[in-house]
XYZ file of C-alpha atoms in Angstrom:
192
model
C 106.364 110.397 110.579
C 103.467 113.036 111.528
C 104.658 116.789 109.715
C 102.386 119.876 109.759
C 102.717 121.226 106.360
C 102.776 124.825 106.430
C 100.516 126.107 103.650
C 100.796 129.556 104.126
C 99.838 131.694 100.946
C 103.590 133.288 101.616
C 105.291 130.726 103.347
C 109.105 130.537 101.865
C 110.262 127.127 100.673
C 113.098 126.044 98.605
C 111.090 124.654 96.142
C 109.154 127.792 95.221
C 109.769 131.543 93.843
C 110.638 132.638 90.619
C 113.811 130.292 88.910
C 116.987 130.670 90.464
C 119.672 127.946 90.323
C 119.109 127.247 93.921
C 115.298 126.385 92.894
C 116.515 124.339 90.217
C 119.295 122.500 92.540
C 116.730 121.949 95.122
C 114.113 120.478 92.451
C 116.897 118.406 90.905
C 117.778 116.540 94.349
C 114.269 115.304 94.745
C 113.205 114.876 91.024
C 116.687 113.392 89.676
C 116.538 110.988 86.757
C 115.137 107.710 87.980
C 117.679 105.503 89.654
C 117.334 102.469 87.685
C 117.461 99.490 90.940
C 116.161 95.750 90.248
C 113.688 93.377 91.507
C 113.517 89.129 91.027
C 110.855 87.384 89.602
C 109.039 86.817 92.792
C 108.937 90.441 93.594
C 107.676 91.446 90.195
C 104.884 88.622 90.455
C 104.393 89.928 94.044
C 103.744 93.732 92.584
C 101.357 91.823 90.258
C 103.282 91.813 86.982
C 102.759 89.026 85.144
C 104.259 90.502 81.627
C 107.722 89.391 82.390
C 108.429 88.625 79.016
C 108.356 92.325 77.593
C 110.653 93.634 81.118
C 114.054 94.866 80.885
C 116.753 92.325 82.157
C 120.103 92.573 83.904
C 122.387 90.568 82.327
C 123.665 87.625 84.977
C 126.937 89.267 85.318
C 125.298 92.449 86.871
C 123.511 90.434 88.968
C 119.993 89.944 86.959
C 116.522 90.640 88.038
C 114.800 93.000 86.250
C 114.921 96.999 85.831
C 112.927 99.169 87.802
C 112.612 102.642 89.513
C 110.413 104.417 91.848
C 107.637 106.458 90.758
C 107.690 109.389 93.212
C 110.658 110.514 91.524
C 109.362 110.352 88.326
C 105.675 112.079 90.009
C 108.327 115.001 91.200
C 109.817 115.119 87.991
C 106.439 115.815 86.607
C 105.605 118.899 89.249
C 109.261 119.874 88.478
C 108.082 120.436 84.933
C 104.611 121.859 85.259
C 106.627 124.617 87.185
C 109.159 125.017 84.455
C 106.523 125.286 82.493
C 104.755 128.564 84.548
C 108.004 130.550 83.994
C 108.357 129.838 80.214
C 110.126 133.412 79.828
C 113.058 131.598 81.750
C 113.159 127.864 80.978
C 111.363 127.742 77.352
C 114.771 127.816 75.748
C 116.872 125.948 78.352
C 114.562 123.232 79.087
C 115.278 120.236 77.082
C 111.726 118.513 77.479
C 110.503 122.289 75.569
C 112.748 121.483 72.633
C 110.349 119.469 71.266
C 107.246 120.096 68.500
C 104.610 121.374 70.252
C 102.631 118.754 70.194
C 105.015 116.566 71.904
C 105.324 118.869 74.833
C 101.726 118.919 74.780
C 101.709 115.422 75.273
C 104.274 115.368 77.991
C 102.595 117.849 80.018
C 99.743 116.371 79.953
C 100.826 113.031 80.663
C 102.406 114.698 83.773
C 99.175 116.224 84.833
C 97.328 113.127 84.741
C 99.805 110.735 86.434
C 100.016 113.888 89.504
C 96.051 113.447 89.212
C 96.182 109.558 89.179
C 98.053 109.508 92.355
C 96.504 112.082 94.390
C 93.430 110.178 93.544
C 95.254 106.888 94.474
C 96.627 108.281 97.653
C 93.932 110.403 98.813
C 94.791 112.213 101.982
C 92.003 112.325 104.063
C 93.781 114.961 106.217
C 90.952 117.767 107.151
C 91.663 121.441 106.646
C 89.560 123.802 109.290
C 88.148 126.890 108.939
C 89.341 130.039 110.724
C 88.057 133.626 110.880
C 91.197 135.889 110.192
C 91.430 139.366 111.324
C 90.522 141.584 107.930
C 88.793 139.396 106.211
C 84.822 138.814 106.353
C 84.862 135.158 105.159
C 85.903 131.994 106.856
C 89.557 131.093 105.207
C 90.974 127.525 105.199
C 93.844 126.818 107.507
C 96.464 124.898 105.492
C 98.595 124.025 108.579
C 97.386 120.911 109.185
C 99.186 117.684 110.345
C 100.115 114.546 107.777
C 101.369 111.238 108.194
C 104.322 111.054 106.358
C 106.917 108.771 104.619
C 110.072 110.031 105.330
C 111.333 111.007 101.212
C 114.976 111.697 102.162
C 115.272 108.179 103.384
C 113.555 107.018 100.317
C 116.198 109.043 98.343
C 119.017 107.288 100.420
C 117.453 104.009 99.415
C 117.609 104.944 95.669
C 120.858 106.000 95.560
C 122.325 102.456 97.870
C 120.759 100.113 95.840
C 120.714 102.301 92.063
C 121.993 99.660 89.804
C 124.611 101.837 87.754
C 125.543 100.427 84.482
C 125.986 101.610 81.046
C 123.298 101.837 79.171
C 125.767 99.943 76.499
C 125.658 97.120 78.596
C 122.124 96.605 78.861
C 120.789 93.932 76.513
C 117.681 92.513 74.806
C 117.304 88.701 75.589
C 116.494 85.671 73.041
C 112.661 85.508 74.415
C 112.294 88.689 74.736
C 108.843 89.924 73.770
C 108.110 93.712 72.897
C 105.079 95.650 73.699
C 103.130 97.760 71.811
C 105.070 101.280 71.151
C 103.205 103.981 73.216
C 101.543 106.396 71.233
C 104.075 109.353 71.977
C 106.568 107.769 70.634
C 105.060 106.978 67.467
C 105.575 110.630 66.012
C 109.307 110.952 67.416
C 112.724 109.401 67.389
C 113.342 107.332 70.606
């Protein structure tokens, strides 16, 4: 779907101002925990996985496949934060990704600045931004108006939520060949 983002320096959204809980209600629609959904064998080979051993399992009375989410949730989680993290005044004690050592939420938002910086890079819109002359000023200034060709991300999120795979985390299981990877290096200094 074509929009025309509106990029106005002032332009209201829903998704921007100084925290209120509708900002933070809005944010946690689009940025909600990843759905956990699942995908076959085929389809992970497809995506070109070939660890399979090391991936999460359903257990065959939930259906099996294997466990997997979306990313742009997880990408919006990570904007959600790096604007939590411009108002520390309001969400530096309520935040529970803040709680941490400092280093850790170091770590975290950097890891969210370079996966945001990964996928604009993967993704590159190609979109082009004119130049205007605006009354008052003396300098060309970028129109930010322009038109995008969209996926449609409340369909997306209506796809998530049909085909979310909801089961207690109790009830997830490691298999007999299962194979572990190495631990990431942030959690090396912190209890999982």
């Amino acid at each position: 779907m074509v929009v025309r983002f509106n990029g106005t320096l002032s332009f209201p959204s829903i998704y921007r101002g100084p925290p209120s809980p509708e900002i933070d209600a809005a944010w946690a629609r689009i940025a909600h925990d990843v759905l956990p959904t699942r995908m076959t064998l085929e389809e992970i080979l497809k995506a070109g996985e070939v660890d399979s051993l090391s991936k999460v399992k359903y257990p065959a009375k939930f259906g099996g496949g294997f466990m997997v989410s979306m990313d742009a949730p997880h990408q919006l989680h990570c904007l959600n934060l790096l604007r939590k993290a411009s108002w520390p005044e309001y969400y530096g004690h309520t935040e529970p990704s803040f709680q941490d050592t400092p280093e850790i939420v170091r770590m975290h938002l950097d890891h969210c600045i370079e996966m945001i910086r990964q996928d604009i890079m993967c993704n590159a819109d190609v979109t082009m931004i004119t130049w205007d002359w605006v009354q008052g000023h003396n300098i060309p200034y970028p129109n930010f108006n322009t038109r995008h060709q969209c996926r449609n991300y409340e369909k997306i999120l209506d796809w998530a939520v049909k085909h979310a795979v909801h089961i207690d985390k109790s009830e997830v299981h490691r298999f007999e060949d299962t194979v572990d990877i190495p631990l990431p290096f942030h959690l090396m200094h912190h209890d999982a």
